[in-house]
Structure formats: structure tokens, C-alpha cells
Coordinates of C-alpha atoms and ligand atoms in Angstrom, one line a residue:
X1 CA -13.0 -111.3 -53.9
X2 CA -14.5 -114.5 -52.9
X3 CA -13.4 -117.8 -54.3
X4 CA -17.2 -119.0 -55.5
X5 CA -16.0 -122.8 -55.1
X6 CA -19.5 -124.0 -55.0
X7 CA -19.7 -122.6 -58.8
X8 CA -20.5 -125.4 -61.9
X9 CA -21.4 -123.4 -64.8
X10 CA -18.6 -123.1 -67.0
X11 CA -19.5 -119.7 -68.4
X12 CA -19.5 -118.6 -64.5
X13 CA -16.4 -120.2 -64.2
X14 CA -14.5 -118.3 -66.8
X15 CA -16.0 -114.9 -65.4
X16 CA -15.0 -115.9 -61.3
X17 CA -12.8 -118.5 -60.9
X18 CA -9.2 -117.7 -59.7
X19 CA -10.0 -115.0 -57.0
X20 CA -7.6 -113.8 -54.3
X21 CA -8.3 -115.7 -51.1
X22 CA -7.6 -111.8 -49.5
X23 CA -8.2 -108.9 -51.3
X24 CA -6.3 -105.7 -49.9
X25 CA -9.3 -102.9 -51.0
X26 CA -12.0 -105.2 -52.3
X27 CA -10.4 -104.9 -55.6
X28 CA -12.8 -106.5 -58.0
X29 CA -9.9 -107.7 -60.3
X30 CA -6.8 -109.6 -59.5
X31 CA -3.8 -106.8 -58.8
X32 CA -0.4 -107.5 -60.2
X33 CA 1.6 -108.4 -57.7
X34 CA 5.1 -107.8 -60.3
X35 CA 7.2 -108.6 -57.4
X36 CA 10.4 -111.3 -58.1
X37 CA 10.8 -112.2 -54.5
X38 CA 8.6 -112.0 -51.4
X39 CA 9.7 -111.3 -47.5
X40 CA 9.9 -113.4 -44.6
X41 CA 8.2 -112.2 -41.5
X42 CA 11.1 -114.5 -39.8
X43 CA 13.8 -116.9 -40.8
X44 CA 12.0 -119.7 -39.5
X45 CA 8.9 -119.0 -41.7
X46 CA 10.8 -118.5 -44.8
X47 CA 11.9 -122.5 -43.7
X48 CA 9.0 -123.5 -43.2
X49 CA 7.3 -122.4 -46.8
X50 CA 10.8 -123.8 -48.4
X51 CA 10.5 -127.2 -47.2
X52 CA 6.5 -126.7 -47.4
X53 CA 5.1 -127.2 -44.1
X54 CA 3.4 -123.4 -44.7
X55 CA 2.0 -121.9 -47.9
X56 CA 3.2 -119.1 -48.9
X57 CA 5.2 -117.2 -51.8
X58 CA 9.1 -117.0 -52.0
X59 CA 10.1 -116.3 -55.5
X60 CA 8.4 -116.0 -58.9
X61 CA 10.0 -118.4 -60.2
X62 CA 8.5 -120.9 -57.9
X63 CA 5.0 -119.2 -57.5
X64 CA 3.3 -115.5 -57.2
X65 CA -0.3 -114.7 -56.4
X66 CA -1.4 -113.4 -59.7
X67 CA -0.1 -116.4 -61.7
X68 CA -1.6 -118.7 -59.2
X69 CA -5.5 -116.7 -59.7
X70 CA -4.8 -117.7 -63.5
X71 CA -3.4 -121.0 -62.8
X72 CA -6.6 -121.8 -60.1
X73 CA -8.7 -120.3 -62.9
X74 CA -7.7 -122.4 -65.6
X75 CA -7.6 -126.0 -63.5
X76 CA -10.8 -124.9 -62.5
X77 CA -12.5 -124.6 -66.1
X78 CA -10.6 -127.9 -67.5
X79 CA -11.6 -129.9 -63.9
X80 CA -8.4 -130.1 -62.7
X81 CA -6.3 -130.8 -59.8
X82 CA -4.5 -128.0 -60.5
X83 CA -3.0 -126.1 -62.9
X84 CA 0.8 -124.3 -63.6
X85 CA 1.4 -121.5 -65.9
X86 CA 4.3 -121.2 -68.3
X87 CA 6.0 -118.5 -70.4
X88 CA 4.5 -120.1 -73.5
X89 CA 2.7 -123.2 -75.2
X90 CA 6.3 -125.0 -75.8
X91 CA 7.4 -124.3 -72.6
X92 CA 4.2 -126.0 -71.1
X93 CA 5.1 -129.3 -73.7
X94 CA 8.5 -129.6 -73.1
X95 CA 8.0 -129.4 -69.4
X96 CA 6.0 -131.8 -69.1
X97 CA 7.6 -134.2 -71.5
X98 CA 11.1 -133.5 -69.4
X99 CA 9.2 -134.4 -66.2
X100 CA 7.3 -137.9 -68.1
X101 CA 9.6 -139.0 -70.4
X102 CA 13.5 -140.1 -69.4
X103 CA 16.8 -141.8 -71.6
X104 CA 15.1 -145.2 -73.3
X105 CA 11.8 -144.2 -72.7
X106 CA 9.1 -144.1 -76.1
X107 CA 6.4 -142.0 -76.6
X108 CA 3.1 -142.0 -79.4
X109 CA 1.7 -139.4 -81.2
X110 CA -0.6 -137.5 -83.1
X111 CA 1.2 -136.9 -86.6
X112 CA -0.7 -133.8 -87.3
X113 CA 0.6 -132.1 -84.3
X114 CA 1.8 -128.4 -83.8
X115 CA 5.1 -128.2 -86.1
X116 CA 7.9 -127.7 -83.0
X117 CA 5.3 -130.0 -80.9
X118 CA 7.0 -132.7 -82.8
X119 CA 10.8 -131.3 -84.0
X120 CA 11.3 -130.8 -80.8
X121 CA 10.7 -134.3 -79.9
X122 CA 12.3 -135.7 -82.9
X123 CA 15.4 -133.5 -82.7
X124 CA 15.9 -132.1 -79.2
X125 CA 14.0 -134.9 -77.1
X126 CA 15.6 -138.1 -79.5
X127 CA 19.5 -136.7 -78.4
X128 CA 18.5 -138.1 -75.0
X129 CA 17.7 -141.4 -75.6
X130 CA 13.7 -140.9 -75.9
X131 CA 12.1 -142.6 -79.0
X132 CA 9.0 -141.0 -80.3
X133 CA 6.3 -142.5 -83.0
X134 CA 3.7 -140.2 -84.7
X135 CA 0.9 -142.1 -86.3
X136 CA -2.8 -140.7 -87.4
X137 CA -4.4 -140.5 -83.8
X138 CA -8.0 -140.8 -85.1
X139 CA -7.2 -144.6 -86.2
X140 CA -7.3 -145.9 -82.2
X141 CA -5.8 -148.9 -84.1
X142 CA -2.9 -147.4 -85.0
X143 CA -2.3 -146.0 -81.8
X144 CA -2.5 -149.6 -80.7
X145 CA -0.2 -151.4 -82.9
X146 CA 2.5 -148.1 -82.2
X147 CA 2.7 -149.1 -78.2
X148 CA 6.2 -150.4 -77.2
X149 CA 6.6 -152.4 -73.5
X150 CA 8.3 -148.7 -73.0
X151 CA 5.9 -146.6 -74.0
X152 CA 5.3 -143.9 -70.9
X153 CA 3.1 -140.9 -72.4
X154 CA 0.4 -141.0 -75.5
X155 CA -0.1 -137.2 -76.9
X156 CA -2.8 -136.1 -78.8
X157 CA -4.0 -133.0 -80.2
X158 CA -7.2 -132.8 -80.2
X159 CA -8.6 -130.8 -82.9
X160 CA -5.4 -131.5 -84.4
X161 CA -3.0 -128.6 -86.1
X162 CA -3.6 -127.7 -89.1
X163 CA -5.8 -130.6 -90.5
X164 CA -8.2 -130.2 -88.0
X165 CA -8.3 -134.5 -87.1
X166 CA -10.1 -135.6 -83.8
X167 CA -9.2 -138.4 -81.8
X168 CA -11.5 -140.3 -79.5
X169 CA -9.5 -139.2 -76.2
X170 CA -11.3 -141.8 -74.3
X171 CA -10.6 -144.9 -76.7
X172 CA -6.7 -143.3 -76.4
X173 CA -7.4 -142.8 -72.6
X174 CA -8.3 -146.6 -72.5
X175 CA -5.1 -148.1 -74.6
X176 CA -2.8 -145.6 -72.7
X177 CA -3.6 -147.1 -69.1
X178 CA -3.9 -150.6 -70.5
X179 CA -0.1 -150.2 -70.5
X180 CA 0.2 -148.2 -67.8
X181 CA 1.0 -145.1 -69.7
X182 CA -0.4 -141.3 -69.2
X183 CA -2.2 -139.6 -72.2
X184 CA -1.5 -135.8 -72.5
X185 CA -4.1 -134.0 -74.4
X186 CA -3.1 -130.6 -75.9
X187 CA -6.2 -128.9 -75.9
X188 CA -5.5 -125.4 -77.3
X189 CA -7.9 -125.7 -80.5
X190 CA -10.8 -126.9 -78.4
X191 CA -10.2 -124.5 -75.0
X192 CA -12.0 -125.5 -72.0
X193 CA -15.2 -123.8 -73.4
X194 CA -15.9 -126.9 -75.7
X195 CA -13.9 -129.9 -74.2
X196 CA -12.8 -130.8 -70.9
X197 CA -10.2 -133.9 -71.9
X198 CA -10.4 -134.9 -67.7
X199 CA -14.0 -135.8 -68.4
X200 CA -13.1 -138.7 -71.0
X201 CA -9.9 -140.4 -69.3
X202 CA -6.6 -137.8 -69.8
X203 CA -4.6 -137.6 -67.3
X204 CA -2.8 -133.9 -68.4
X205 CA -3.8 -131.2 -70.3
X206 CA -1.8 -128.6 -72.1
X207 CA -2.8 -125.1 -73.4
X208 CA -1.1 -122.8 -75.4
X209 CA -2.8 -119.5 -73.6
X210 CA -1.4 -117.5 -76.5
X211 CA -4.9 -118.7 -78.2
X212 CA -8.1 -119.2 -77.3
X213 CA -7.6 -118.1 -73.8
X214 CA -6.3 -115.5 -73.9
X215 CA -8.0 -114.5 -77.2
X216 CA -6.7 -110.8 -77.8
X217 CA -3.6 -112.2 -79.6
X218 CA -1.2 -109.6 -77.5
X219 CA 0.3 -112.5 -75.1
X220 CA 2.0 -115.1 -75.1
X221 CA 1.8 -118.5 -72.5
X222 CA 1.0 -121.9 -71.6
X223 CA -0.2 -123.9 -68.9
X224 CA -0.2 -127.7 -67.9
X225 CA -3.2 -128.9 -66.2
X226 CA -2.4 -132.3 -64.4
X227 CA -5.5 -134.8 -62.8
X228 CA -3.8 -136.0 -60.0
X229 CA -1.5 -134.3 -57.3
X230 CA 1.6 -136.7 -57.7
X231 CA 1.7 -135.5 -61.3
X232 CA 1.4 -131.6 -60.5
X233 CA 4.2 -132.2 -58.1
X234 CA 6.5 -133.6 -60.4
X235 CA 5.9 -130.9 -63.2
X236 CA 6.4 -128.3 -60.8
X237 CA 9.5 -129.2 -59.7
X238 CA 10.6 -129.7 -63.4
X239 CA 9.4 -125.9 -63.7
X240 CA 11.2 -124.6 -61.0
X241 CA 14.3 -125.8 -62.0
X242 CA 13.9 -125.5 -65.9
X243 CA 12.9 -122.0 -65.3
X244 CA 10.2 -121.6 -67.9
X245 CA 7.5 -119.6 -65.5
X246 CA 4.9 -117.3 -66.5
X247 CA 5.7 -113.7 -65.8
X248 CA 2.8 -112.0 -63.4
X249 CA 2.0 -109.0 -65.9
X250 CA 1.5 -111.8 -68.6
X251 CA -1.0 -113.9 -66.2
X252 CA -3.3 -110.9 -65.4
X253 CA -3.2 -110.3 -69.2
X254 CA -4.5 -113.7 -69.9
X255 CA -6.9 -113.9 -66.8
X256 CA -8.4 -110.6 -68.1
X257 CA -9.1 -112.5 -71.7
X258 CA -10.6 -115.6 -70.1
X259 CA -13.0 -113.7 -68.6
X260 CA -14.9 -113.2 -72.1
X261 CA -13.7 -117.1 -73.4
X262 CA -17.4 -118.0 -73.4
X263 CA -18.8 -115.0 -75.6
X264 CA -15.7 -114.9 -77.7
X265 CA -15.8 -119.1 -78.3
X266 CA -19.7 -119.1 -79.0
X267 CA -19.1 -116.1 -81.4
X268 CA -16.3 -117.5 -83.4
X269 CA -17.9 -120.5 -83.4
X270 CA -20.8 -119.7 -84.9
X271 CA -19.1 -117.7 -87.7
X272 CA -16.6 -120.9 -88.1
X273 CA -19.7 -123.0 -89.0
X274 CA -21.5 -120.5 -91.7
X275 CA -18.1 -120.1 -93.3
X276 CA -17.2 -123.7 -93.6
X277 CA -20.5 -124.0 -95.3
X278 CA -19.5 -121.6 -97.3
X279 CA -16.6 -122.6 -98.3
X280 CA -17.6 -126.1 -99.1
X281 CA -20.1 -124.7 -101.8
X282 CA -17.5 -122.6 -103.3
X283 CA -16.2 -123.6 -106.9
X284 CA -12.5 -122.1 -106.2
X285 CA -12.4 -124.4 -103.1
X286 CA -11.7 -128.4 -103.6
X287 CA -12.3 -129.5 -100.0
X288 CA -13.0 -128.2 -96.4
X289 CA -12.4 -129.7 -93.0
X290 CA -14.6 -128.3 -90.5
X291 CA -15.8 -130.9 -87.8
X292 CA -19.5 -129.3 -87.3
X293 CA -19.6 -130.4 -90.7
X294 CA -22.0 -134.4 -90.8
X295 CA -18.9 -135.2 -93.8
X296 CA -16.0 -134.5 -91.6
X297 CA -14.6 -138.1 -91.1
X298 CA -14.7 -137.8 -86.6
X299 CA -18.1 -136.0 -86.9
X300 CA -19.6 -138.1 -84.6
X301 CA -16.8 -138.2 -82.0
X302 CA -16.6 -134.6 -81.9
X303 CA -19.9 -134.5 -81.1
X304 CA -19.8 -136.8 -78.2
X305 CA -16.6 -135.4 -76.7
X306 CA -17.0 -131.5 -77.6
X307 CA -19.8 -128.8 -76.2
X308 CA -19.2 -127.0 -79.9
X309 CA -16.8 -127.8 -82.8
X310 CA -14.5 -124.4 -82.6
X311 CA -13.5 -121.7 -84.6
X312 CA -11.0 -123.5 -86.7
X313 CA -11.2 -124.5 -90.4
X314 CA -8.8 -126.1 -92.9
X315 CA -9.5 -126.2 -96.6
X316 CA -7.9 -126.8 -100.2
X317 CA -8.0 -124.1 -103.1
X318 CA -8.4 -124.8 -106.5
X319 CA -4.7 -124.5 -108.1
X320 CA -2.9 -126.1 -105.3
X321 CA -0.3 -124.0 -103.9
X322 CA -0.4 -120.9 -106.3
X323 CA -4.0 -120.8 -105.7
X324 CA -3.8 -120.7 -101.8
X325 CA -1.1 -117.8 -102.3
X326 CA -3.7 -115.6 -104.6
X327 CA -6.4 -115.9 -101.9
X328 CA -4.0 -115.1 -99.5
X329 CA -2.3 -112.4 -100.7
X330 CA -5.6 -110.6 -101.8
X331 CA -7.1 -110.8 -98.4
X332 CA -7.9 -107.3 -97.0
X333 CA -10.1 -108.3 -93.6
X334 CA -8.8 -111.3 -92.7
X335 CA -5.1 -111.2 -91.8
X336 CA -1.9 -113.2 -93.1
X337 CA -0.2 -114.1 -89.8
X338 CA 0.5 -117.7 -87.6
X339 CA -1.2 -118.0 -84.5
X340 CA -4.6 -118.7 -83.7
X341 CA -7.8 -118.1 -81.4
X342 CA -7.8 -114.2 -81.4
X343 CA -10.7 -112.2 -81.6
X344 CA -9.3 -111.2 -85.6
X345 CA -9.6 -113.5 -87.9
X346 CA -6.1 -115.2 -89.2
X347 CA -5.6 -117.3 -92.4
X348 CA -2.0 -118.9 -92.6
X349 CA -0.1 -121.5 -95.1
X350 CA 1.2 -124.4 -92.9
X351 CA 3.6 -126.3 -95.0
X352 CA 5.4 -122.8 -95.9
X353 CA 4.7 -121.6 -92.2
X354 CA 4.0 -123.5 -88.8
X355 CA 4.8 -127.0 -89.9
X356 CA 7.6 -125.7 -92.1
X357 CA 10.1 -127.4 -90.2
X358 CA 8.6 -130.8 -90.3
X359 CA 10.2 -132.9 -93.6
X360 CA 7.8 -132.8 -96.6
X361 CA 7.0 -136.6 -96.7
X362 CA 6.3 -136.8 -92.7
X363 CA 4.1 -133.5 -93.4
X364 CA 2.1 -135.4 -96.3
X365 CA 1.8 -138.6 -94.3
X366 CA 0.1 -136.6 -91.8
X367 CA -2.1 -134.8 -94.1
X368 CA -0.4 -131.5 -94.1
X369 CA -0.2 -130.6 -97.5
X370 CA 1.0 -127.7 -99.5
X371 CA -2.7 -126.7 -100.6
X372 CA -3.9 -126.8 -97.2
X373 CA -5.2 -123.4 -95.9
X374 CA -6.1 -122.7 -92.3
X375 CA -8.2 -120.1 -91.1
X376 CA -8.9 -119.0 -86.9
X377 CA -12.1 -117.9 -87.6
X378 CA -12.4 -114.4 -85.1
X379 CA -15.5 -112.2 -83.8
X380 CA -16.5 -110.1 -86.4
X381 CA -19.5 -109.9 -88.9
X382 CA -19.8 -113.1 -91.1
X383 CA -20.7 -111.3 -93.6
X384 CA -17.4 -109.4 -94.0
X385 CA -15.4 -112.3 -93.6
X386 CA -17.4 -114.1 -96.4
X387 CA -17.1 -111.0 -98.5
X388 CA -13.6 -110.5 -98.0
X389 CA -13.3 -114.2 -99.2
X390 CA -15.3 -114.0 -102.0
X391 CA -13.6 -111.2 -103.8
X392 CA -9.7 -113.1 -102.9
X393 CA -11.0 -116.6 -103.8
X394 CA -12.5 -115.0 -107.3
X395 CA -9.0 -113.9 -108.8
X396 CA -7.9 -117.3 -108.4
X397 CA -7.6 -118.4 -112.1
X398 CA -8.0 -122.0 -113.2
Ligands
LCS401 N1 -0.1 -126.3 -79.1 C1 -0.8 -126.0 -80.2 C2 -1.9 -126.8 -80.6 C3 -0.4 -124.8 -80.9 O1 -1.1 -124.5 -82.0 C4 0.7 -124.1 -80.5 C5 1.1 -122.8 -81.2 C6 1.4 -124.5 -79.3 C7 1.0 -125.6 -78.7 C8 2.6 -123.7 -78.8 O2 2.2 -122.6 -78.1 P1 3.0 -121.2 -78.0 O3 4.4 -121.6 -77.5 O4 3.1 -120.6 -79.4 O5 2.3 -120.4 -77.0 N2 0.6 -122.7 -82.4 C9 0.9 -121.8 -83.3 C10 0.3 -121.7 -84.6 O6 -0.4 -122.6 -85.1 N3 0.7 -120.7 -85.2 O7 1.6 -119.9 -84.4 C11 1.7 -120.6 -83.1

């Protein structure tokens, strides 16, 4: 397989990038190479890749050739210096905060954020001495006034979870290195397809493969993408000896879904937009937040920072909570599960579900409230999916 450096297009991308530099038959996709630990032709070699002065695999903890395809393959479609693949999302987050953050350190961000994305900070990261701040990201000001003389990382999500809120990642880009701190964009509602956060300013990217990338919602894993070499270093090491590495049977799983991010993204995409419209005409539905649609409050600066405005949509029915529970329990297409970015559609409730774990009050502040619905908007006919809604959304009573 060749490696097709000289290759721009991102659909291209996502369809070659990541080849073995030697293929063994001319296989056309990457083998699995589900081997823990690799020989030494001699001691002095196996020295030599341990203090690095050879490439070369060791262990699979450290590295193995069909996690690195994935990991070359996803740098390459988010622009990357490189990339490193982890077991999951959370594995990917909490890495990288382990290798950024240390005791008396501060971080800022987005309040709408992934449910563990911020327990674990508040929780697990606050018991050694790391203060975190979540204010609403898409207010730059806000961001501003939260910066502390030891702020080190700015994290934003980007679409954010679940009230789909954008943030400007080059105005956050431009307050996180006026005090010399790195901004980490977690990417996984976007995917590479539609934004590529290196091009306005971050400095690391997270992605929860389990979604978008992977897209067949039979996998779970994460990666960290990192801009500059002194920063991939440092994660990696953190990896290594945290021990949160992506298995190799997992990374050809996910390398065989990118390969169809492009169609599957455009597809979704396209439904996503046609059911938000939907939706916002719909007299059981009190709001929707879509941001292909001109009302969405960052309309504009997802339109200068995205290729496409995604697949997700969050939206309040009629009858608050009780109402969200009848159009969710009536649902016979679209199913009642977490997760996102499959090729199914999924509808979920996330102050009962993903953000359950967040206190009521912080989940309100942040927008996340009990009547808010949020749909990953899959591959199949819009009509069905706007049929299926139609008949739940009309035995809501009001
Ligand atoms: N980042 C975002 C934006 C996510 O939505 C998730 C998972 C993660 C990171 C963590 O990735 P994981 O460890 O699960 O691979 N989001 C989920 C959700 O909204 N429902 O179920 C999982």
C-alpha cells in the first residue's frame, strides 16, 4: 500500500491515508497485526528502538502497526503532527489533561461539555490540586474574565454536548496564547469531515472514535491529535505509562469506518438539516437547536469555522419532561440509546442520561435542561425518520 502523502482532498484522505509503509502480499487493507509484543533481531536493536535511536515496535502498549495506520490516518485528516489512539474518548481526555495539567494548576471550560468530560475534572482531577472553571464558551468574554495567572489548558467542545453551542475556536485560540495557555478542542460532534480545529489556532484535538469515526456504533475509542511534536511526546509518554492504549482489533475496526466518514457525514448531514426544519415547524415542539439553522445564536461562526453543520440536533417538547418521555418511548425507527454519530439514528434524554451525573443547577446554568432532547441524526431515509417522529410527537397531549 502506498502512503499517498502528496494527497489534499479530505474525502481522499479518509479513503487512503494510514497505509503500511510495507505491505507483506499487497494487501489492500491494513492486516491486524494482534500481537502484544514484537522480536528483536538482536539485543542491541531492541536498545536501540527503547532509547529511540531506531523506529520500530516493542510492545502494544507503546505502539503496533495497525494502531499507528489509524493513528497516521486520523492526524492526517485533522492536519496534525500526529496522532495517538486510546481505548476510548475518556481515556483520550484524561490523558491529555494528566500530561497538561499538574497540583495548583487551573483550567477553563466549556459548561456544556460531555457529562464525565467535566465530573471527572471536578471530582477526580480537583483531588490533586487542579482548579477547573466552566463558563458558556460561545461568550469569548467570559472565557476572558475566567483566566487565572495559572490557567495552563482552555477546553472546548465544539458543537458542544447536548446543547449543540459553538465557540469561535480562533477568538479562544487567541485569549489561550495571550497567556501562554494551550486550547484543546474536542471535536467529536464536528469530525474532521466538517472542521479541522488546527486550521483556526488549537493546539490539540480530541475525538471520541466511538462516534463519528468510526460511525457503525460497534466500537469503542479515542484519539489525541497534538500540533506540535513536543506535545505528542509528552502525551505519549503519559500513555505509555497510564496504560490506556487502543487495542489493534479495535483500530482496524475504526480505520475500516473512516473509510466511509465522508458519505456517511454528508448523508446524515443532510437529513440533520430537513429534520431540524421539521421540527421547528412542529406544534408539539417549543424550540430546536440546529446550527445550519440562520436562528441558531453561532450561525454565523459555524459557518466560518465548519465545511457543514453535522448530524446533531437538540430540541424542547411541548410538556417538558413528560412530553420528551412520550415521544421517546413511542419511537419505533429511531432508537432510545446514548452515544452518537452511528449510521442509526439515536434520540437520548441528557439530564436523565449522559449529563446525569452533573448537579441540576450546574446542568441548567449550562443550558442542559430536563426538556432537552437530543437526536444523532443516522443514514437512513428522511422520510422514515420524520414519519417515525410524527406519529411519537402526536400522542403527546397538551
Ligand atoms: N467527547 C464527547 C463530545 C462525547 O460525546 C463523548 C462520549 C466523549 C468525549 C467520550 O467518549 P467515549 O469514552 O465514550 O468514547 N459521548 C457519549 C454520549 O453523548 N453518549 O454516550 C457517550
Amino acid at each position: 500500500m502506498k502512503t499517498h502523502s502528496n494527497v489534499r482532498h479530505k474525502s481522499t484522505k479518509a479513503i487512503h491515508a494510514g497505509g503500511l509503509p510495507n505491505p507483506v502480499f499487497g494487501e489492500v487493507s491494513v492486516p491486524i497485526f494482534q500481537s502484544s509484543t514484537f522480536s528483536f533481531p538482536s539485543v542491541e536493536e531492541g536498545a536501540a528502538r527503547f532509547s529511540g535511536e531506531k523506529p520500530g515496535f516493542i510492545y502494544t502498549r507503546i505502539g503496533n502497526p495497525t494502531t499507528k495506520a489509524l493513528e497516521d490516518c486520523i492526524a492526517s485528516l485533522e492536519g496534525g503532527f500526529a496522532g495517538i489512539a486510546t481505548a476510548t474518548g475518556m481515556a483520550a481526555i484524561t490523558t491529555t489533561l494528566l500530561a497538561l495539567l499538574e497540583k495548583d494548576s487551573h483550567i477553563v471550560s466549556t459548561n456544556s461539555v460531555y457529562g464525565p468530560t467535566r465530573v471527572v475534572l471536578e471530582n477526580e482531577f480537583s483531588r490533586f490540586g487542579v482548579q477547573s472553571t466552566f463558563v458558556d464558551t460561545s461568550d469569548l468574554d467570559k472565557i476572558k474574565s475566567a483566566m487565572r495567572f495559572n490557567t495552563k489548558v482552555v477546553y472546548i467542545e465544539t458543537p458542544a454536548n447536548p446543547t449543540m453551542s459553538i465557540t469561535d475556536i480562533q477568538g479562544a485560540a487567541e485569549i489561550a496564547h495571550d497567556h501562554d495557555a494551550i486550547l484543546i478542542v474536542d471535536n467529536t460532534f464536528a469530525s474532521p469531515h466538517l472542521q479541522r480545529p488546527f486550521e483556526h489556532g488549537a493546539d490539540i484535538v480530541i475525538q471520541s472514535l466511538t462516534k463519528f469515526l468510526n460511525g457503525h456504533s460497534d466500537v469503542v475509542g479515542g484519539a489525541i491529535i497534538s500540533k506540535k511534536e513536543k506535545q505528542y511526546n509528552k502525551i505519549r509518554s503519559v500513555l505509555n505509562l497510564f496504560g490506556g492504549t487502543m487495542d489493534p482489533h479495535q483500530a482496524w475496526l475504526i480505520l475500516r469506518g473512516v473509510r466511509t466518514l465522508p458519505l456517511r457525514v454528508e448523508k446524515a448531514q443532510e437529513n440533520a438539516l430537513e429534520l431540524a426544519k421539521f421540527l421547528k415547524q412542529h406544534p408539539k415542539v417549543s424550540w430546536v437547536q440546529y446550527p445550519g439553522l440562520t436562528e441558531h445564536p453561532q450561525h454565523e461562526i459555524a459557518k466560518k469555522q465548519m465545511d457543514g453543520f453535522g448530524a446533531m440536533i437538540c430540541f424542547g417538547v411541548k410538556n417538558g419532561l413528560e412530553g420528551g418521555k412520550t415521544l421517546m418511548n413511542h419511537l419505533n425507527l429511531i432508537t432510545l440509546a446514548v452515544s452518537l454519530g452511528g449510521v442509526e439514528s439515536l434520540i437520548e434524554h441528557p439530564a436523565s442520561m449522559t449529563h446525569a451525573s452533573i448537579p441540576k443547577s450546574d446542568r441548567e446554568a449550562a443550558g442542559i435542561l430536563d426538556e432537552l432532547v437530543r437526536l444523532s441524526v443516522g443514514c437512513e431515509a428522511y422520510e422514515d425518520l420524520r414519519d417515525d417522529l410524527e406519529q411519537a410527537l402526536k400522542r403527546i397531549l397538551l
